[in-house]
mmCIF file of C-alpha atoms in Angstrom:
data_model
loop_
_atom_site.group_PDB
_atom_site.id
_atom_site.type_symbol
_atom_site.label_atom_id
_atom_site.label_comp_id
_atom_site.label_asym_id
_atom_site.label_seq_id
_atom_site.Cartn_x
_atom_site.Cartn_y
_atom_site.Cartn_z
ATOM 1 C CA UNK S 1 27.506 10.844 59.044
ATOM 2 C CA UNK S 2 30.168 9.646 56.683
ATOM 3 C CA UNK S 3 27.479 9.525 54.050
ATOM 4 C CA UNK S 4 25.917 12.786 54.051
ATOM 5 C CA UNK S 5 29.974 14.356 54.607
ATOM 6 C CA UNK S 6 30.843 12.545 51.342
ATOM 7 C CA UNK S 7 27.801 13.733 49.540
ATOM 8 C CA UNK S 8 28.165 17.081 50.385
ATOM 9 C CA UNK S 9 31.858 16.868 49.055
ATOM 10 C CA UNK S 10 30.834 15.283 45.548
ATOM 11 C CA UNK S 11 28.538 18.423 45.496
ATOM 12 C CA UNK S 12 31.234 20.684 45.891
ATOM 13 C CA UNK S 13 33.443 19.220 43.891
ATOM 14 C CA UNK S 14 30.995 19.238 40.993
ATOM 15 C CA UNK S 15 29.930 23.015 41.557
ATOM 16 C CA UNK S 16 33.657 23.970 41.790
ATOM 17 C CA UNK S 17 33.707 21.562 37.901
ATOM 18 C CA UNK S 18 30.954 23.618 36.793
ATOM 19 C CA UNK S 19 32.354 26.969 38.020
ATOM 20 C CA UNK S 20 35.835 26.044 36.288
ATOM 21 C CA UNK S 21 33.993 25.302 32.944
ATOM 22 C CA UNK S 22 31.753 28.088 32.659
ATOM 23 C CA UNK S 23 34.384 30.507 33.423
ATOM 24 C CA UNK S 24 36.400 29.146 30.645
ATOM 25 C CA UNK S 25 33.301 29.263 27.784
ATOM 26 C CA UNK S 26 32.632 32.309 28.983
ATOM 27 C CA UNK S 27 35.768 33.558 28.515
ATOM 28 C CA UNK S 28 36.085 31.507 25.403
ATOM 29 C CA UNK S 29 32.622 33.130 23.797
ATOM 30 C CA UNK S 30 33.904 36.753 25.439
ATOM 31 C CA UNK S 31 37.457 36.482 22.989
ATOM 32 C CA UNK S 32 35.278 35.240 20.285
ATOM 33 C CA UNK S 33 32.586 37.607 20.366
ATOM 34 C CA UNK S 34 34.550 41.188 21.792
ATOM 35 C CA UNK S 35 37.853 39.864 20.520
ATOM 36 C CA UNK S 36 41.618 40.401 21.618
ATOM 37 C CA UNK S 37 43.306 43.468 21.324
ATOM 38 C CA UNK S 38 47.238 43.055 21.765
ATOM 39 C CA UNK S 39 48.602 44.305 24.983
ATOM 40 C CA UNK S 40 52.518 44.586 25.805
ATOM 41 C CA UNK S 41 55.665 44.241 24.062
ATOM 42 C CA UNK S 42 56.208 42.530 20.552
ATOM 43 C CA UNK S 43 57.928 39.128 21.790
ATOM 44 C CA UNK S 44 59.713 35.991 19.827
ATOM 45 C CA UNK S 45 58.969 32.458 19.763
ATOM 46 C CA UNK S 46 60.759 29.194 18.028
ATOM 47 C CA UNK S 47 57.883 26.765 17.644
ATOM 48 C CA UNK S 48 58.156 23.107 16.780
ATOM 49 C CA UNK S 49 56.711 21.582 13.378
ATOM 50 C CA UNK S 50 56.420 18.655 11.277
ATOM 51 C CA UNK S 51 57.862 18.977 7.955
ATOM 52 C CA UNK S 52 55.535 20.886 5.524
ATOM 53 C CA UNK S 53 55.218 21.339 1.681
ATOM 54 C CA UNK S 54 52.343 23.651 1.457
ATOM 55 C CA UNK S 55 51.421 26.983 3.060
ATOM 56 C CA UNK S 56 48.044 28.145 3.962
ATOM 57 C CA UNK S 57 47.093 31.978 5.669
ATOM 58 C CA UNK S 58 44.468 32.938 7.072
ATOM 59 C CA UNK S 59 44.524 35.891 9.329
ATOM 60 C CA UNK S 60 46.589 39.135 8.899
ATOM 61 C CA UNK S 61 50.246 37.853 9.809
ATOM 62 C CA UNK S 62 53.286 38.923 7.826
ATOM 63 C CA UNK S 63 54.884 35.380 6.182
ATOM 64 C CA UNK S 64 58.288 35.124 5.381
ATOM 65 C CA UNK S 65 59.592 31.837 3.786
ATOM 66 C CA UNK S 66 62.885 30.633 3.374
ATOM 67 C CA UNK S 67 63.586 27.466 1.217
ATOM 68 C CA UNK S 68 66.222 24.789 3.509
ATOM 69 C CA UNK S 69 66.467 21.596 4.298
ATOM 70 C CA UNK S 70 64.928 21.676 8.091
ATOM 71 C CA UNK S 71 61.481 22.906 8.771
ATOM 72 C CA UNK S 72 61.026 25.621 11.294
ATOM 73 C CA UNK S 73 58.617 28.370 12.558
ATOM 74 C CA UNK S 74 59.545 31.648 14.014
ATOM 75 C CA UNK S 75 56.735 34.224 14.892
ATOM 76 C CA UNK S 76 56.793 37.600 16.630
ATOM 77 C CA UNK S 77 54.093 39.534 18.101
ATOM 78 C CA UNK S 78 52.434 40.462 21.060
ATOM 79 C CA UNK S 79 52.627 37.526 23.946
ATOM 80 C CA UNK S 80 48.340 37.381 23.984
ATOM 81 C CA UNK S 81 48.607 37.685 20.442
ATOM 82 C CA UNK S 82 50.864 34.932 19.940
ATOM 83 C CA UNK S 83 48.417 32.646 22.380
ATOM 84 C CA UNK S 84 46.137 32.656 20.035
ATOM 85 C CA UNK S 85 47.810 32.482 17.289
ATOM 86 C CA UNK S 86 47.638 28.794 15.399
ATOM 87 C CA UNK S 87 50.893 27.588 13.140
ATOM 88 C CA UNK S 88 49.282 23.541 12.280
ATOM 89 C CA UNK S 89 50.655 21.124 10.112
ATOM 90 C CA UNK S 90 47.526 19.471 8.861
ATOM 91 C CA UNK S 91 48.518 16.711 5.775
ATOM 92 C CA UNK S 92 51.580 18.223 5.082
ATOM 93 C CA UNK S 93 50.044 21.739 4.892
ATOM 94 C CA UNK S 94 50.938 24.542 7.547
ATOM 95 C CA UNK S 95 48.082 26.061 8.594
ATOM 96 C CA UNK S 96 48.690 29.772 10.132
ATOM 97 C CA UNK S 97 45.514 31.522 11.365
ATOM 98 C CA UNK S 98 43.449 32.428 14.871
ATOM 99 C CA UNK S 99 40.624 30.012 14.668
ATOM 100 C CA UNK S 100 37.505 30.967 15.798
ATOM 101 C CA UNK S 101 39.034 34.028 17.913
ATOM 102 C CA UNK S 102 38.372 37.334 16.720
ATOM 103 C CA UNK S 103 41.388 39.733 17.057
ATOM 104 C CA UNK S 104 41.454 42.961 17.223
ATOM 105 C CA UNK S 105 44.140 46.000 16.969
ATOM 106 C CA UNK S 106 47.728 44.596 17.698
ATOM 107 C CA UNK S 107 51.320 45.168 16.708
ATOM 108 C CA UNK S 108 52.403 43.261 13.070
ATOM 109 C CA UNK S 109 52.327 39.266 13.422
ATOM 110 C CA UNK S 110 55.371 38.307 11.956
ATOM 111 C CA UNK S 111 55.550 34.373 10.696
ATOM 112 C CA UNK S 112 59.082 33.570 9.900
ATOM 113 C CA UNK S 113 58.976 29.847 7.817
ATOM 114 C CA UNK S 114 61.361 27.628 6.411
ATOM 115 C CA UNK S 115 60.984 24.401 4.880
ATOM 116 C CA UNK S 116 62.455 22.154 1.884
ATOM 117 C CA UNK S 117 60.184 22.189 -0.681
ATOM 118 C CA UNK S 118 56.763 23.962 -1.669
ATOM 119 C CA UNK S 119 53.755 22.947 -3.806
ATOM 120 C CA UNK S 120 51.780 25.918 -3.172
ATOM 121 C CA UNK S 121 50.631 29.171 -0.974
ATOM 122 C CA UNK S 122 47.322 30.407 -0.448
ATOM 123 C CA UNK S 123 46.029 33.905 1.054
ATOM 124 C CA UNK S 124 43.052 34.566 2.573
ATOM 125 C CA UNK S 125 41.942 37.548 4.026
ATOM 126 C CA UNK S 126 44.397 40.769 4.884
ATOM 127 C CA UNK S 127 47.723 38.380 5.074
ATOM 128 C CA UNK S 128 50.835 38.823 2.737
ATOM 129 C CA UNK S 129 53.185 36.389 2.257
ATOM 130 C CA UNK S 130 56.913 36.944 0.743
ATOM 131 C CA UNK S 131 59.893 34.510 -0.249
ATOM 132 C CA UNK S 132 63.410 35.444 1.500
ATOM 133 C CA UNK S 133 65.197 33.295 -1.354
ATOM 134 C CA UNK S 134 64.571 31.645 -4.473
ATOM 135 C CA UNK S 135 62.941 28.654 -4.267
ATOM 136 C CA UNK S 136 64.097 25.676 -6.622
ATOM 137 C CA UNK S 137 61.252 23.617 -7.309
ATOM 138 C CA UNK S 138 63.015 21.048 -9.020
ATOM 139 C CA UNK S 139 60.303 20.660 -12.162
ATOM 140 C CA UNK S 140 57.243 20.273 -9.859
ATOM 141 C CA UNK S 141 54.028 21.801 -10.094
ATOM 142 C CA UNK S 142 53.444 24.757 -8.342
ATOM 143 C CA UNK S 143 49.990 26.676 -7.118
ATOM 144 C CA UNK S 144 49.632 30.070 -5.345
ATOM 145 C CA UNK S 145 46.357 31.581 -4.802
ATOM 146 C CA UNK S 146 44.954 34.852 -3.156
ATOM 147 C CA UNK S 147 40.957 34.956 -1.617
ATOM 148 C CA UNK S 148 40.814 39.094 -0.286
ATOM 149 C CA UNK S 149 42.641 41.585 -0.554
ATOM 150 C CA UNK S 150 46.278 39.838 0.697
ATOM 151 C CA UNK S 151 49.400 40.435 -1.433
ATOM 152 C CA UNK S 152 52.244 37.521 -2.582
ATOM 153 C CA UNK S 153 55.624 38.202 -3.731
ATOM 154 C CA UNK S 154 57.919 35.102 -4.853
ATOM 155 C CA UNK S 155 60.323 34.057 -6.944
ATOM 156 C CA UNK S 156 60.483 30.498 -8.611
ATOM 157 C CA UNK S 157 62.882 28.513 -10.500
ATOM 158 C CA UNK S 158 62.740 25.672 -12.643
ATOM 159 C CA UNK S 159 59.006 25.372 -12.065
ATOM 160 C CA UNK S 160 57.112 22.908 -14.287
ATOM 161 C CA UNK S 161 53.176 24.401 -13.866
ATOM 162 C CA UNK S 162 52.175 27.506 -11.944
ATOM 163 C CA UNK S 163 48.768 27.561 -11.425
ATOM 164 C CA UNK S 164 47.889 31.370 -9.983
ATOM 165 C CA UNK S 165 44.467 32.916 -9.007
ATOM 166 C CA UNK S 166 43.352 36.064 -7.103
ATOM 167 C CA UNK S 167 39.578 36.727 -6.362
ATOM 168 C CA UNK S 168 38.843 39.704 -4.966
ATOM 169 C CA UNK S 169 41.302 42.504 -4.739
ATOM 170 C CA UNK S 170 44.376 41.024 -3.634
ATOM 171 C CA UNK S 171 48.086 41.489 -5.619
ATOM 172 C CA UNK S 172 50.503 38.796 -6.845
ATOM 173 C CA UNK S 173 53.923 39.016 -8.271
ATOM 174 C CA UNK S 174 56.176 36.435 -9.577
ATOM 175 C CA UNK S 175 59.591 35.947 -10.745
ATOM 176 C CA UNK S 176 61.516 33.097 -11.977
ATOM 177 C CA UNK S 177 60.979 30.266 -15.022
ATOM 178 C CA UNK S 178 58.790 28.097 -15.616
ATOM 179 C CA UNK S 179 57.498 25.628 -18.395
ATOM 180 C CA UNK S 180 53.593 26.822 -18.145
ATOM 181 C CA UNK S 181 52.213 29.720 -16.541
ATOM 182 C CA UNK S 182 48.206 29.703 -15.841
ATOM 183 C CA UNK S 183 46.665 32.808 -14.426
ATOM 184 C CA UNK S 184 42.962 33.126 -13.529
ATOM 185 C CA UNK S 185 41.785 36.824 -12.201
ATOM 186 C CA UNK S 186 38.316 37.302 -10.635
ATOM 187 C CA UNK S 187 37.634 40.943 -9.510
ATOM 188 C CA UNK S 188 40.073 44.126 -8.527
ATOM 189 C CA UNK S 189 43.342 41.781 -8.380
ATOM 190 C CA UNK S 190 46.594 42.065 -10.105
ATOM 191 C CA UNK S 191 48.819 39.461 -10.859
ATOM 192 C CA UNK S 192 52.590 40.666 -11.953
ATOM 193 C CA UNK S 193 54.360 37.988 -13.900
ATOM 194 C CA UNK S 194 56.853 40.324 -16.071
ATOM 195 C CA UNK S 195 60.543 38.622 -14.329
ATOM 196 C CA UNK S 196 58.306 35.262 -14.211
ATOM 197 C CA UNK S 197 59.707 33.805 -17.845
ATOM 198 C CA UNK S 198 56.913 31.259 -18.563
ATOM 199 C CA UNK S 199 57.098 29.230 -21.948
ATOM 200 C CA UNK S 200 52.930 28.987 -22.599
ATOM 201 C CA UNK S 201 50.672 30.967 -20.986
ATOM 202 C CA UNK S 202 46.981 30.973 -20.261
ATOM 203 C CA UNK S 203 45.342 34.220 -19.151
ATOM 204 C CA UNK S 204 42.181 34.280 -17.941
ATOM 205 C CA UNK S 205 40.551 37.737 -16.186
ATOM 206 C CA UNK S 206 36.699 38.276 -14.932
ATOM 207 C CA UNK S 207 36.559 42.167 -13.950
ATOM 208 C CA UNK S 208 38.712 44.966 -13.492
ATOM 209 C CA UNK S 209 41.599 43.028 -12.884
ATOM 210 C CA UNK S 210 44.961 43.168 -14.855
ATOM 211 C CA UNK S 211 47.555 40.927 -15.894
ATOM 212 C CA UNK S 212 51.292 40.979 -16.703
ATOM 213 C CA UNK S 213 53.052 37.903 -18.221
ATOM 214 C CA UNK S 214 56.180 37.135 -19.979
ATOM 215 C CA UNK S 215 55.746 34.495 -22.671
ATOM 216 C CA UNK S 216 58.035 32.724 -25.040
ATOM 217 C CA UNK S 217 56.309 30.230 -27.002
ATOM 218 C CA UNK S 218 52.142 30.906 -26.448
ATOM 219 C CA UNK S 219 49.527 33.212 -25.193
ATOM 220 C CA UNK S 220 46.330 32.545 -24.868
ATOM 221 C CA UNK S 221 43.486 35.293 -23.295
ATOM 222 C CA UNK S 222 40.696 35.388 -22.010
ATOM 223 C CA UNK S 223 38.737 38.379 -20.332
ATOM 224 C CA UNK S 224 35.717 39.325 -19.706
ATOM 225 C CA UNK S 225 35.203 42.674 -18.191
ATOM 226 C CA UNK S 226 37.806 45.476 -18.140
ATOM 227 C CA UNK S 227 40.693 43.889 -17.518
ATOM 228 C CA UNK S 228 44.085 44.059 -19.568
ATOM 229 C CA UNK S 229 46.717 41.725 -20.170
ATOM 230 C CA UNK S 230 50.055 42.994 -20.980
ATOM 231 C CA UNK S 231 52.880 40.737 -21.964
ATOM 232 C CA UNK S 232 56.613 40.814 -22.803
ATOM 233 C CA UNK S 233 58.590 38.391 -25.047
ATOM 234 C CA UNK S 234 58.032 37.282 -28.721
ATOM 235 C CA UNK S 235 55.379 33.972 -28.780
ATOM 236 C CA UNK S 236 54.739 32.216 -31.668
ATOM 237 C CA UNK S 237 51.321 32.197 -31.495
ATOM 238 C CA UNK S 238 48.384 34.264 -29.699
ATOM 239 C CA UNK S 239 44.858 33.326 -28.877
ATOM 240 C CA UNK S 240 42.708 36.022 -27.674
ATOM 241 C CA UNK S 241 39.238 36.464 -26.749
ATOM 242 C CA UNK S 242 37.700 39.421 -24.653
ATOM 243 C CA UNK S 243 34.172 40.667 -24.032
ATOM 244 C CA UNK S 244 34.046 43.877 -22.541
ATOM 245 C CA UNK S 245 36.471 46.313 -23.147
ATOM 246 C CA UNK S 246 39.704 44.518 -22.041
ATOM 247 C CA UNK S 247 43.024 43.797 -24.438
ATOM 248 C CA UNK S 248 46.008 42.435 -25.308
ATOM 249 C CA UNK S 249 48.974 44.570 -25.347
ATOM 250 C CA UNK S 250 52.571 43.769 -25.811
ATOM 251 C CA UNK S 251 54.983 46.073 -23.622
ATOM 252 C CA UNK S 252 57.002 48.068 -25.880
#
């Protein structure tokens, strides 16, 4: 008797498993697959993070980063929004993005960052990422990078290299100093660098893209396409090779 009661309770138990985990794939493939349109009032949360040096963005949040000398994360949006929202430190990289969730229409994602130091920022996708303050980078290297159609603003001082590249259509602009300025565009983009004072720079455009630098010692092109490079400032020397029907043209 004992037996077959305990039997018929393992049995249970395991359908009652199996019903628990099927309702949560299914759920999981339904968000996934349909997607999660934001419902309710726009919300804000103080997450908890390691400390962080680099910035990566992948969905369509608003970032807004703050140089000082305690990491932390701030983000508003809508509360099933937010749930599904990801803000990872992953090797000293913050990683903002929705995983494999596929959201829908919603009220602006707002990221709110701050952290000591940064080595570099990428975009991909429809996100756009400012700086609230200038950030001293203390002669380091620097990298910012846009995959889609996202948009950068952010001002730099005492940069050593800036490495910068947009492919697709995306828009970048810089201010600041720095000792070397390299620029690679590939597509629609536009990278602003006229209030980024760069000693050498190295200009490189594929497509329609354009370019705007401000150089002081060298200035060296390269485009291919229809893309123009305009620059401010009075370099010693300029290297310059196009194909297509892109320039060089100093702003007057």
């Amino acid at each position: 008797m004992n037996h077959s009661f305990n039997d018929y309770t393992m049995k249970t138990l395991h359908l009652i498993v199996l019903f628990i985990c099927s309702s949560v794939g299914f759920a999981y493939a339904q968000n996934s697959l349909l997607g999660v349109k934001g419902e309710g009032p726009v919300i804000t949360q103080n997450r908890s993070t390691q400390a962080f040096d680099a910035i990566d963005v992948s969905n369509d949040a608003d970032v807004y980063i703050t140089q000082g000398s305690s990491p932390s994360i701030r983000v508003e949006g809508q509360q099933n929004i937010l749930d599904v929202l990801k803000t990872e430190v992953e090797g000293k990289r913050l990683k903002i993005h929705y995983g494999r969730i596929n959201v829908r229409k919603h009220e602006p994602v707002k990221v709110y960052v701050t952290t000591a130091m940064l080595t570099s920022v990428h975009i991909s996708g429809s996100s756009s990422v400012k700086s609230e303050s200038v950030w001293d980078l203390r002669h380091e290297d620097f990298e910012s990078k846009i995959s889609g159609s996202g948009n950068m603003q952010l001002k730099i001082r005492e940069a050593d290299q800036v490495k910068s590249s947009i492919s697709g259509s995306g828009n970048m602009t810089l201010g600041g100093n720095c000792n070397a300025l390299d620029v690679h565009i590939s597509g629609s983009g536009n990278a602003n660098a006229f209030d980024l004072v760069a000693g050498n720079v190295d200009a490189s455009i594929t497509g329609s893209g354009n370019c705007r630098v401000n150089v002081q010692e060298s200035l060296k092109v390269h485009t291919s396409g229809s893309g123009d490079v305009r620059y401010k400032g009075n370099p010693k020397s300029i290297n310059k090779r196009s194909t297509g029907s892109g320039g060089v043209t100093k702003e007057s």
